[in-house]
């Protein structure tokens, strides 16, 4: 990621200069008690690479990241969070922005009430985990009055990838949706095979490094802003 | 950890030469579906430090570790696992051993059946997570016919730390139990305040680095074996 950031920086592309981009990345971690949590296998690699690629094009980038072990790309401001609610709060506080790229794998659910003390193993068997729905960060951003002009969602799917992704773009109200098939073991991997779903159609990109997916997406984003000078 | 391993190695202590020690470390990760999991905040630092300290005293060490980002100490054989069931299987396969130090924060529960595809968010609200109890690795090792001579358990407690730990030593059937109070933010920290519970009493050690806790525990372990040449 560092090497890519340097290569990108050397390109001296300022097509997104003056634009503010939010990028969410990584998993969220939802506590069940002080020790246990619910989370997911997002590595944050794709999101960090997109933050780097947007910064390399001159954008001011705020990266809102769940707990991952990646280095923050050069020139990017990173805010670390744990839960979906924290992530949404930091996103809203970071607005206004022209661009939002929501790559984070936000936990759909959290424990209804995280226990204050460690839940003990008893002879009565496992506890019942009562879950409640987390806020939907992508959908919430899309419906805000000060909505970023271009909002890109990500969909990790294991079944009916494109159908689910097309439906998700509509349901969330985002401009573009990047679908990836996580059956192929994309979590933590360095390569990715994605489809970009826009209002006008579906493009499936060849398999490439996550940094290349990031570069291609950043290029597409900068095309939108170059062709619509404010 | 590396620095400590080198310092320990320089001590040229061979008091555990010829002994085989199992050390479990880190969290376990229990899948709910291909994307989501249940886990805990164990960093693995204490267990990796103990593996290093035992190896430095000449023991042959097998470290059975959940997913953590630590480097494997010099001279230690490490087997990485995800779930409690995998961890138990690797422990049993690694026997016989004279010593077992179970520092891993093993998930008490797992999903009754991990979903094959990603669980979808539906309008019907959050799914019910049916949990079942995981095997108890510490208690299982203690009851085996070829049980290690000295088995040390760890207890992360948030309430009534010593009372819970004394009861846990009895219940599990381990020789020693190291209790630590995880309310103090020990997960991921470099320092630790522990009490060693044996058949004869409770010793509370002063707060010290995890590497020092490891060294002191390894010293106590080697005292047992030096005083009982087979």
Short mmCIF file of C-alpha atoms in Angstrom, two decimals:
data_model
loop_
_atom_site.label_atom_id
_atom_site.label_comp_id
_atom_site.label_asym_id
_atom_site.label_seq_id
_atom_site.Cartn_x
_atom_site.Cartn_y
_atom_site.Cartn_z
CA UNK A 1 0.00 0.00 0.00
CA UNK A 2 2.86 2.40 0.84
CA UNK A 3 4.61 1.59 -2.44
CA UNK A 4 1.38 2.20 -4.33
CA UNK A 5 0.79 5.46 -2.50
CA UNK A 6 4.25 6.66 -3.54
CA UNK A 7 3.74 5.55 -7.14
CA UNK A 8 0.39 7.29 -7.21
CA UNK A 9 1.87 10.44 -5.67
CA UNK A 10 4.58 10.49 -8.32
CA UNK A 11 1.84 10.66 -10.92
CA UNK A 12 1.21 14.25 -9.75
CA UNK A 13 -2.43 14.10 -10.70
CA UNK A 14 -4.40 16.93 -9.15
CA UNK A 15 -7.76 16.14 -10.72
CA UNK A 16 -9.45 15.92 -7.30
CA UNK A 17 -7.69 18.90 -5.72
CA UNK A 18 -10.04 20.80 -3.43
CA UNK A 19 -12.46 17.86 -3.09
CA UNK A 20 -13.14 16.20 0.23
CA UNK A 21 -13.64 12.42 0.19
CA UNK A 22 -14.83 10.20 3.01
CA UNK A 23 -13.69 6.58 2.83
CA UNK A 24 -14.90 3.99 5.33
CA UNK A 25 -12.85 0.81 5.68
CA UNK A 26 -12.36 -2.34 7.69
CA UNK A 27 -14.82 -4.21 9.90
CA UNK A 28 -16.80 -2.83 12.78
CA UNK A 29 -16.54 -4.54 16.17
CA UNK A 30 -19.71 -4.85 18.22
CA UNK A 31 -19.16 -5.75 21.90
CA UNK A 32 -21.20 -8.48 23.58
CA UNK A 33 -19.44 -7.85 26.92
CA UNK A 34 -16.04 -6.38 27.92
CA UNK A 35 -14.25 -9.35 26.34
CA UNK A 36 -16.36 -10.76 23.52
CA UNK A 37 -17.48 -9.23 20.25
CA UNK A 38 -19.17 -9.80 16.94
CA UNK A 39 -17.14 -8.79 13.87
CA UNK A 40 -16.24 -9.84 10.35
CA UNK A 41 -13.24 -10.69 8.18
CA UNK A 42 -12.81 -7.36 6.37
CA UNK A 43 -9.07 -6.59 6.15
CA UNK A 44 -9.52 -2.94 5.16
CA UNK A 45 -7.06 -3.37 2.25
CA UNK A 46 -9.44 -2.26 -0.50
CA UNK A 47 -10.60 0.81 1.46
CA UNK A 48 -7.09 1.89 2.43
CA UNK A 49 -6.01 1.52 -1.20
CA UNK A 50 -8.93 3.71 -2.33
CA UNK A 51 -8.06 6.35 0.29
CA UNK A 52 -4.48 6.34 -1.04
CA UNK A 53 -5.62 6.57 -4.67
CA UNK A 54 -7.98 9.51 -4.00
CA UNK A 55 -5.29 11.34 -1.99
CA UNK A 56 -2.85 10.76 -4.85
CA UNK A 57 -5.27 12.63 -7.11
CA UNK A 58 -5.20 15.61 -4.78
CA UNK A 59 -8.38 14.95 -2.76
CA UNK A 60 -8.49 15.72 0.96
CA UNK A 61 -9.31 12.25 2.32
CA UNK A 62 -10.86 11.35 5.67
CA UNK A 63 -10.53 7.60 6.25
CA UNK A 64 -12.91 6.26 8.90
CA UNK A 65 -11.58 2.84 9.79
CA UNK A 66 -12.50 -0.08 12.00
CA UNK A 67 -9.68 -1.94 13.75
CA UNK A 68 -7.18 -3.17 11.15
CA UNK A 69 -3.40 -3.43 11.21
CA UNK A 70 -2.73 -1.45 8.01
CA UNK A 71 -0.64 1.71 7.82
CA UNK A 72 -2.50 4.92 7.10
CA UNK A 73 -1.63 6.07 3.55
CA UNK A 74 0.45 9.23 3.11
CA UNK A 75 -1.59 12.43 3.21
CA UNK A 76 -4.74 10.76 4.58
CA UNK A 77 -6.43 11.70 7.87
CA UNK A 78 -7.56 8.51 9.60
CA UNK A 79 -10.09 8.22 12.43
CA UNK A 80 -10.25 4.79 14.07
CA UNK A 81 -13.59 3.51 15.37
CA UNK A 82 -14.98 0.28 16.81
CA UNK A 83 -18.75 0.15 16.32
CA UNK A 84 -21.16 0.96 13.48
CA UNK A 85 -22.68 3.75 15.55
CA UNK A 86 -19.27 5.32 16.11
CA UNK A 87 -18.47 5.01 12.41
CA UNK A 88 -21.70 6.76 11.40
CA UNK A 89 -21.13 9.52 13.97
CA UNK A 90 -17.62 10.21 12.65
CA UNK A 91 -18.85 10.19 9.02
CA UNK A 92 -21.58 12.74 9.79
CA UNK A 93 -19.15 14.91 11.74
CA UNK A 94 -16.69 14.85 8.82
CA UNK A 95 -19.22 16.24 6.32
CA UNK A 96 -19.45 18.18 4.06
CA UNK A 97 -17.72 16.09 1.42
CA UNK A 98 -18.17 15.75 -2.34
CA UNK A 99 -17.31 12.05 -2.37
CA UNK A 100 -18.05 9.12 -0.07
CA UNK A 101 -16.72 5.61 -0.70
CA UNK A 102 -18.18 3.16 1.80
CA UNK A 103 -16.00 0.05 1.73
CA UNK A 104 -16.32 -0.78 5.43
CA UNK A 105 -17.97 -4.09 6.28
CA UNK A 106 -20.35 -2.63 8.83
CA UNK A 107 -21.92 -5.16 11.20
CA UNK A 108 -25.61 -5.34 10.32
CA UNK A 109 -26.43 -6.17 13.94
CA UNK A 110 -25.15 -5.57 17.44
CA UNK A 111 -26.04 -7.02 20.85
CA UNK A 112 -29.23 -5.39 22.16
CA UNK A 113 -27.33 -4.53 25.33
CA UNK A 114 -23.63 -5.24 25.81
CA UNK A 115 -23.12 -6.83 29.25
CA UNK A 116 -21.13 -4.70 31.73
CA UNK A 117 -19.28 -7.71 33.14
CA UNK A 118 -18.00 -10.82 31.34
CA UNK A 119 -20.89 -13.17 30.62
CA UNK A 120 -20.26 -16.31 32.68
CA UNK A 121 -20.56 -19.82 31.34
CA UNK A 122 -23.29 -21.46 33.44
CA UNK A 123 -24.78 -24.92 33.69
CA UNK A 124 -27.93 -23.52 32.10
CA UNK A 125 -26.32 -23.57 28.67
CA UNK A 126 -25.37 -20.82 26.24
CA UNK A 127 -26.86 -17.35 26.65
CA UNK A 128 -29.41 -16.09 24.15
CA UNK A 129 -27.84 -13.34 22.09
CA UNK A 130 -30.49 -10.77 21.40
CA UNK A 131 -29.45 -8.71 18.39
CA UNK A 132 -30.73 -5.39 17.11
CA UNK A 133 -30.13 -3.76 13.75
CA UNK A 134 -27.28 -1.28 13.40
CA UNK A 135 -27.72 2.01 11.56
CA UNK A 136 -27.15 1.63 7.81
CA UNK A 137 -24.26 4.04 7.18
CA UNK A 138 -24.47 3.95 3.37
CA UNK A 139 -28.25 4.45 3.24
CA UNK A 140 -28.09 7.15 5.93
CA UNK A 141 -25.44 9.15 4.04
CA UNK A 142 -27.47 8.85 0.82
CA UNK A 143 -30.54 10.40 2.46
CA UNK A 144 -28.86 13.35 4.17
CA UNK A 145 -29.71 16.87 3.06
CA UNK A 146 -25.98 17.58 2.69
CA UNK A 147 -25.39 14.28 0.89
CA UNK A 148 -22.04 13.95 -0.91
CA UNK A 149 -22.53 14.39 -4.66
CA UNK A 150 -21.07 10.97 -5.47
CA UNK A 151 -21.62 8.07 -3.09
CA UNK A 152 -20.08 4.68 -3.83
CA UNK A 153 -21.16 1.61 -1.89
CA UNK A 154 -19.52 -1.80 -1.70
CA UNK A 155 -21.34 -5.11 -1.53
CA UNK A 156 -19.70 -8.30 -0.33
CA UNK A 157 -21.90 -11.11 -1.58
CA UNK A 158 -21.68 -14.88 -1.55
CA UNK A 159 -24.78 -15.68 -3.64
CA UNK A 160 -26.43 -14.14 -6.73
CA UNK A 161 -23.74 -11.47 -6.59
CA UNK A 162 -24.87 -9.17 -9.40
CA UNK A 163 -28.62 -9.47 -8.76
CA UNK A 164 -28.13 -8.71 -5.08
CA UNK A 165 -25.81 -5.83 -5.89
CA UNK A 166 -28.16 -4.19 -8.43
CA UNK A 167 -30.99 -4.41 -5.88
CA UNK A 168 -28.72 -3.05 -3.16
CA UNK A 169 -27.78 0.02 -5.23
CA UNK A 170 -31.46 0.87 -5.61
CA UNK A 171 -32.34 0.15 -2.01
CA UNK A 172 -29.50 2.15 -0.50
CA UNK A 173 -29.85 5.08 -2.90
CA UNK A 174 -26.14 5.25 -3.75
CA UNK A 175 -24.81 6.39 -7.13
CA UNK A 176 -22.42 3.53 -7.76
CA UNK A 177 -22.07 0.16 -6.17
CA UNK A 178 -18.99 -2.05 -6.38
CA UNK A 179 -19.92 -5.72 -6.03
CA UNK A 180 -17.45 -8.37 -5.07
CA UNK A 181 -17.91 -12.05 -4.65
CA UNK A 182 -16.43 -12.96 -1.27
CA UNK A 183 -16.76 -16.67 -1.94
CA UNK A 184 -13.52 -16.26 -3.87
CA UNK A 185 -11.65 -15.54 -0.66
CA UNK A 186 -11.25 -11.80 -1.25
CA UNK A 187 -11.11 -11.03 2.49
CA UNK A 188 -7.51 -10.28 3.35
CA UNK A 189 -6.35 -11.08 -0.19
CA UNK A 190 -4.37 -8.64 -2.32
CA UNK A 191 -6.40 -9.16 -5.50
CA UNK A 192 -10.03 -8.51 -6.21
CA UNK A 193 -12.56 -9.17 -8.94
CA UNK A 194 -15.32 -6.56 -8.91
CA UNK A 195 -18.23 -5.25 -10.92
CA UNK A 196 -19.09 -1.56 -10.98
CA UNK A 197 -22.83 -0.97 -11.04
CA UNK A 198 -23.99 2.50 -12.07
CA UNK A 199 -27.29 3.99 -13.19
CA UNK A 200 -26.42 3.07 -16.75
CA UNK A 201 -25.17 -0.48 -16.41
CA UNK A 202 -22.82 -3.11 -15.06
CA UNK A 203 -19.11 -3.28 -15.86
CA UNK A 204 -17.17 -6.32 -14.71
CA UNK A 205 -13.49 -5.50 -14.37
CA UNK A 206 -10.79 -8.12 -14.86
CA UNK A 207 -9.20 -9.52 -11.71
CA UNK A 208 -6.47 -7.16 -10.52
CA UNK A 209 -4.64 -6.01 -7.40
CA UNK A 210 -6.73 -4.10 -4.88
CA UNK A 211 -4.45 -1.09 -5.51
CA UNK A 212 -5.34 -1.31 -9.22
CA UNK A 213 -9.07 -1.54 -8.43
CA UNK A 214 -8.52 1.55 -6.26
CA UNK A 215 -6.71 3.41 -9.03
CA UNK A 216 -9.37 2.56 -11.61
CA UNK A 217 -12.18 3.61 -9.27
CA UNK A 218 -10.37 6.85 -8.33
CA UNK A 219 -9.93 7.57 -12.04
CA UNK A 220 -13.65 7.07 -12.65
CA UNK A 221 -14.46 9.33 -9.71
CA UNK A 222 -12.12 12.05 -10.94
CA UNK A 223 -13.72 11.81 -14.43
CA UNK A 224 -17.06 12.75 -12.84
CA UNK A 225 -15.60 15.82 -11.19
CA UNK A 226 -13.44 16.91 -14.11
CA UNK A 227 -16.48 16.78 -16.42
CA UNK A 228 -18.54 18.88 -14.00
CA UNK A 229 -16.40 21.78 -12.85
CA UNK A 230 -18.51 23.43 -10.14
CA UNK B 1 8.92 -10.07 22.46
CA UNK B 2 11.90 -10.58 20.14
CA UNK B 3 14.18 -8.55 22.41
CA UNK B 4 13.00 -10.57 25.40
CA UNK B 5 13.52 -13.83 23.57
CA UNK B 6 17.09 -12.83 22.78
CA UNK B 7 17.76 -11.71 26.37
CA UNK B 8 16.31 -14.95 27.67
CA UNK B 9 18.34 -16.98 25.21
CA UNK B 10 21.51 -15.22 26.33
CA UNK B 11 20.80 -16.47 29.86
CA UNK B 12 21.67 -19.97 28.59
CA UNK B 13 19.32 -21.61 31.05
CA UNK B 14 18.69 -25.24 30.15
CA UNK B 15 16.53 -26.15 33.12
CA UNK B 16 13.69 -27.31 30.85
CA UNK B 17 15.85 -29.10 28.26
CA UNK B 18 14.14 -32.22 27.00
CA UNK B 19 10.69 -31.10 28.17
CA UNK B 20 7.83 -30.50 25.75
CA UNK B 21 5.49 -27.62 26.54
CA UNK B 22 2.20 -26.76 24.86
CA UNK B 23 1.19 -23.12 25.02
CA UNK B 24 -2.17 -21.91 23.70
CA UNK B 25 -2.54 -18.21 22.93
CA UNK B 26 -4.74 -15.58 21.37
CA UNK B 27 -8.48 -15.65 20.74
CA UNK B 28 -10.47 -18.23 18.87
CA UNK B 29 -12.68 -17.13 15.99
CA UNK B 30 -16.06 -18.84 15.62
CA UNK B 31 -17.77 -18.30 12.25
CA UNK B 32 -21.44 -17.33 12.02
CA UNK B 33 -21.29 -17.37 8.21
CA UNK B 34 -18.50 -16.93 5.61
CA UNK B 35 -18.09 -13.28 6.63
CA UNK B 36 -19.10 -12.83 10.27
CA UNK B 37 -17.67 -14.28 13.45
CA UNK B 38 -17.72 -14.23 17.21
CA UNK B 39 -14.37 -13.58 18.89
CA UNK B 40 -12.71 -11.75 21.77
CA UNK B 41 -10.05 -9.15 22.47
CA UNK B 42 -7.16 -11.46 23.42
CA UNK B 43 -3.95 -10.09 21.87
CA UNK B 44 -1.89 -13.25 22.43
CA UNK B 45 0.95 -11.19 23.97
CA UNK B 46 1.03 -13.02 27.31
CA UNK B 47 0.95 -16.46 25.69
CA UNK B 48 3.63 -15.63 23.11
CA UNK B 49 5.84 -14.25 25.92
CA UNK B 50 5.38 -17.49 27.89
CA UNK B 51 6.24 -19.58 24.83
CA UNK B 52 9.43 -17.49 24.43
CA UNK B 53 10.32 -17.81 28.12
CA UNK B 54 9.88 -21.59 28.15
CA UNK B 55 11.91 -21.98 24.93
CA UNK B 56 14.63 -19.81 26.49
CA UNK B 57 14.88 -22.36 29.31
CA UNK B 58 15.46 -25.12 26.78
CA UNK B 59 11.94 -26.53 26.48
CA UNK B 60 10.61 -27.74 23.14
CA UNK B 61 7.59 -25.46 22.75
CA UNK B 62 4.50 -25.97 20.58
CA UNK B 63 2.50 -22.75 20.44
CA UNK B 64 -1.11 -23.24 19.34
CA UNK B 65 -2.36 -19.80 18.43
CA UNK B 66 -5.55 -18.14 17.30
CA UNK B 67 -5.27 -15.32 14.74
CA UNK B 68 -2.98 -12.61 16.12
CA UNK B 69 -0.40 -10.39 14.44
CA UNK B 70 2.55 -11.25 16.71
CA UNK B 71 5.82 -12.77 15.52
CA UNK B 72 6.50 -16.35 16.54
CA UNK B 73 9.30 -16.36 19.16
CA UNK B 74 12.66 -17.84 18.18
CA UNK B 75 12.85 -21.60 18.55
CA UNK B 76 9.09 -22.07 18.94
CA UNK B 77 6.92 -24.20 16.65
CA UNK B 78 3.64 -22.37 16.04
CA UNK B 79 0.40 -23.85 14.69
CA UNK B 80 -2.26 -21.29 13.78
CA UNK B 81 -5.92 -22.17 14.27
CA UNK B 82 -9.28 -20.41 14.06
CA UNK B 83 -11.85 -22.23 16.18
CA UNK B 84 -11.91 -23.81 19.65
CA UNK B 85 -12.45 -27.21 18.11
CA UNK B 86 -9.39 -26.81 15.88
CA UNK B 87 -7.33 -25.63 18.86
CA UNK B 88 -8.30 -28.67 20.92
CA UNK B 89 -7.55 -31.01 18.02
CA UNK B 90 -4.07 -29.55 17.54
CA UNK B 91 -3.36 -29.71 21.31
CA UNK B 92 -4.33 -33.38 21.47
CA UNK B 93 -2.28 -34.17 18.38
CA UNK B 94 0.77 -32.42 19.89
CA UNK B 95 0.78 -34.60 23.03
CA UNK B 96 2.63 -36.04 24.87
CA UNK B 97 3.95 -33.01 26.74
CA UNK B 98 5.09 -32.46 30.32
CA UNK B 99 3.77 -28.91 30.47
CA UNK B 100 0.66 -27.15 29.15
CA UNK B 101 0.04 -23.44 29.62
CA UNK B 102 -3.42 -22.50 28.38
CA UNK B 103 -3.47 -18.73 27.91
CA UNK B 104 -5.78 -18.71 24.88
CA UNK B 105 -9.09 -16.93 25.32
CA UNK B 106 -11.18 -19.76 23.91
CA UNK B 107 -14.71 -18.80 22.86
CA UNK B 108 -17.08 -20.50 25.28
CA UNK B 109 -19.70 -20.72 22.55
CA UNK B 110 -20.03 -21.03 18.80
CA UNK B 111 -22.94 -20.76 16.37
CA UNK B 112 -24.96 -23.99 16.40
CA UNK B 113 -24.54 -24.12 12.64
CA UNK B 114 -22.45 -21.63 10.69
CA UNK B 115 -24.44 -20.50 7.63
CA UNK B 116 -22.98 -21.56 4.26
CA UNK B 117 -23.87 -18.25 2.61
CA UNK B 118 -23.79 -14.73 4.04
CA UNK B 119 -26.82 -14.21 6.29
CA UNK B 120 -28.94 -11.52 4.61
CA UNK B 121 -30.46 -8.57 6.39
CA UNK B 122 -34.22 -8.94 5.98
CA UNK B 123 -37.24 -6.87 6.89
CA UNK B 124 -38.07 -9.49 9.49
CA UNK B 125 -35.43 -8.14 11.85
CA UNK B 126 -32.20 -9.58 13.20
CA UNK B 127 -31.60 -13.34 13.03
CA UNK B 128 -31.66 -15.43 16.19
CA UNK B 129 -28.15 -16.60 16.95
CA UNK B 130 -28.38 -20.06 18.36
CA UNK B 131 -25.21 -20.81 20.29
CA UNK B 132 -23.81 -24.08 21.55
CA UNK B 133 -21.02 -24.69 24.04
CA UNK B 134 -17.49 -25.20 22.73
CA UNK B 135 -15.24 -27.94 24.10
CA UNK B 136 -13.38 -26.80 27.22
CA UNK B 137 -9.73 -27.20 26.17
CA UNK B 138 -8.23 -26.72 29.64
CA UNK B 139 -10.64 -29.14 31.36
CA UNK B 140 -10.29 -31.67 28.54
CA UNK B 141 -6.47 -31.68 28.75
CA UNK B 142 -6.68 -32.08 32.55
CA UNK B 143 -8.80 -35.23 32.24
CA UNK B 144 -6.79 -37.02 29.57
CA UNK B 145 -5.04 -40.26 30.44
CA UNK B 146 -1.80 -38.82 29.03
CA UNK B 147 -2.33 -35.49 30.81
CA UNK B 148 0.71 -33.20 30.99
CA UNK B 149 2.23 -33.34 34.47
CA UNK B 150 1.85 -29.59 35.02
CA UNK B 151 -1.14 -27.78 33.54
CA UNK B 152 -1.50 -24.04 33.99
CA UNK B 153 -4.77 -22.30 33.18
CA UNK B 154 -5.47 -18.60 32.75
CA UNK B 155 -8.64 -16.84 33.85
CA UNK B 156 -9.67 -13.44 32.50
CA UNK B 157 -12.20 -12.11 34.96
CA UNK B 158 -14.04 -8.83 35.36
CA UNK B 159 -15.78 -9.55 38.71
CA UNK B 160 -14.78 -11.29 41.96
CA UNK B 161 -11.51 -12.13 40.29
CA UNK B 162 -9.85 -14.28 42.97
CA UNK B 163 -13.01 -16.10 44.09
CA UNK B 164 -13.88 -16.95 40.50
CA UNK B 165 -10.30 -18.03 39.79
CA UNK B 166 -10.02 -20.31 42.85
CA UNK B 167 -13.30 -21.96 41.88
CA UNK B 168 -12.14 -22.24 38.28
CA UNK B 169 -8.91 -24.04 39.27
CA UNK B 170 -10.96 -26.66 41.13
CA UNK B 171 -13.58 -27.01 38.42
CA UNK B 172 -11.12 -27.37 35.55
CA UNK B 173 -8.77 -29.70 37.41
CA UNK B 174 -5.62 -27.75 36.51
CA UNK B 175 -2.57 -27.54 38.76
CA UNK B 176 -2.07 -23.80 38.67
CA UNK B 177 -4.31 -21.00 37.57
CA UNK B 178 -3.18 -17.49 36.69
CA UNK B 179 -5.94 -14.97 37.31
CA UNK B 180 -5.99 -11.56 35.72
CA UNK B 181 -8.46 -8.79 36.08
CA UNK B 182 -9.37 -7.68 32.57
CA UNK B 183 -11.29 -4.66 33.82
CA UNK B 184 -7.86 -3.04 34.06
CA UNK B 185 -7.56 -3.06 30.27
CA UNK B 186 -5.02 -5.89 30.11
CA UNK B 187 -6.17 -6.99 26.60
CA UNK B 188 -3.55 -5.77 24.18
CA UNK B 189 -1.56 -4.01 26.91
CA UNK B 190 2.10 -4.73 27.61
CA UNK B 191 1.77 -4.94 31.38
CA UNK B 192 -0.20 -7.34 33.53
CA UNK B 193 -1.16 -7.78 37.15
CA UNK B 194 -1.79 -11.41 37.96
CA UNK B 195 -2.30 -13.80 40.84
CA UNK B 196 -0.94 -17.34 40.76
CA UNK B 197 -3.31 -19.82 42.37
CA UNK B 198 -1.86 -23.20 43.32
CA UNK B 199 -2.95 -26.04 45.56
CA UNK B 200 -1.22 -24.34 48.48
CA UNK B 201 -2.36 -20.76 48.11
CA UNK B 202 -2.66 -17.50 46.23
CA UNK B 203 0.29 -15.26 45.34
CA UNK B 204 -0.44 -11.84 43.89
CA UNK B 205 2.52 -10.60 41.86
CA UNK B 206 3.30 -6.91 41.46
CA UNK B 207 2.30 -5.32 38.16
CA UNK B 208 5.02 -6.00 35.60
CA UNK B 209 5.57 -6.39 31.85
CA UNK B 210 3.96 -9.44 30.27
CA UNK B 211 7.47 -10.65 29.41
CA UNK B 212 8.36 -10.45 33.12
CA UNK B 213 5.19 -12.35 34.08
CA UNK B 214 6.27 -14.93 31.50
CA UNK B 215 9.78 -15.14 32.90
CA UNK B 216 8.56 -15.51 36.47
CA UNK B 217 6.05 -18.19 35.48
CA UNK B 218 8.66 -20.08 33.41
CA UNK B 219 11.00 -19.93 36.41
CA UNK B 220 8.32 -21.41 38.65
CA UNK B 221 7.63 -24.11 36.09
CA UNK B 222 11.31 -25.00 35.77
CA UNK B 223 11.57 -25.17 39.60
CA UNK B 224 8.95 -27.94 39.54
CA UNK B 225 10.91 -29.96 37.00
CA UNK B 226 14.36 -29.33 38.48
CA UNK B 227 13.12 -30.56 41.87
CA UNK B 228 11.67 -33.72 40.33
CA UNK B 229 14.29 -35.16 37.95
CA UNK B 230 12.45 -38.01 36.23
#
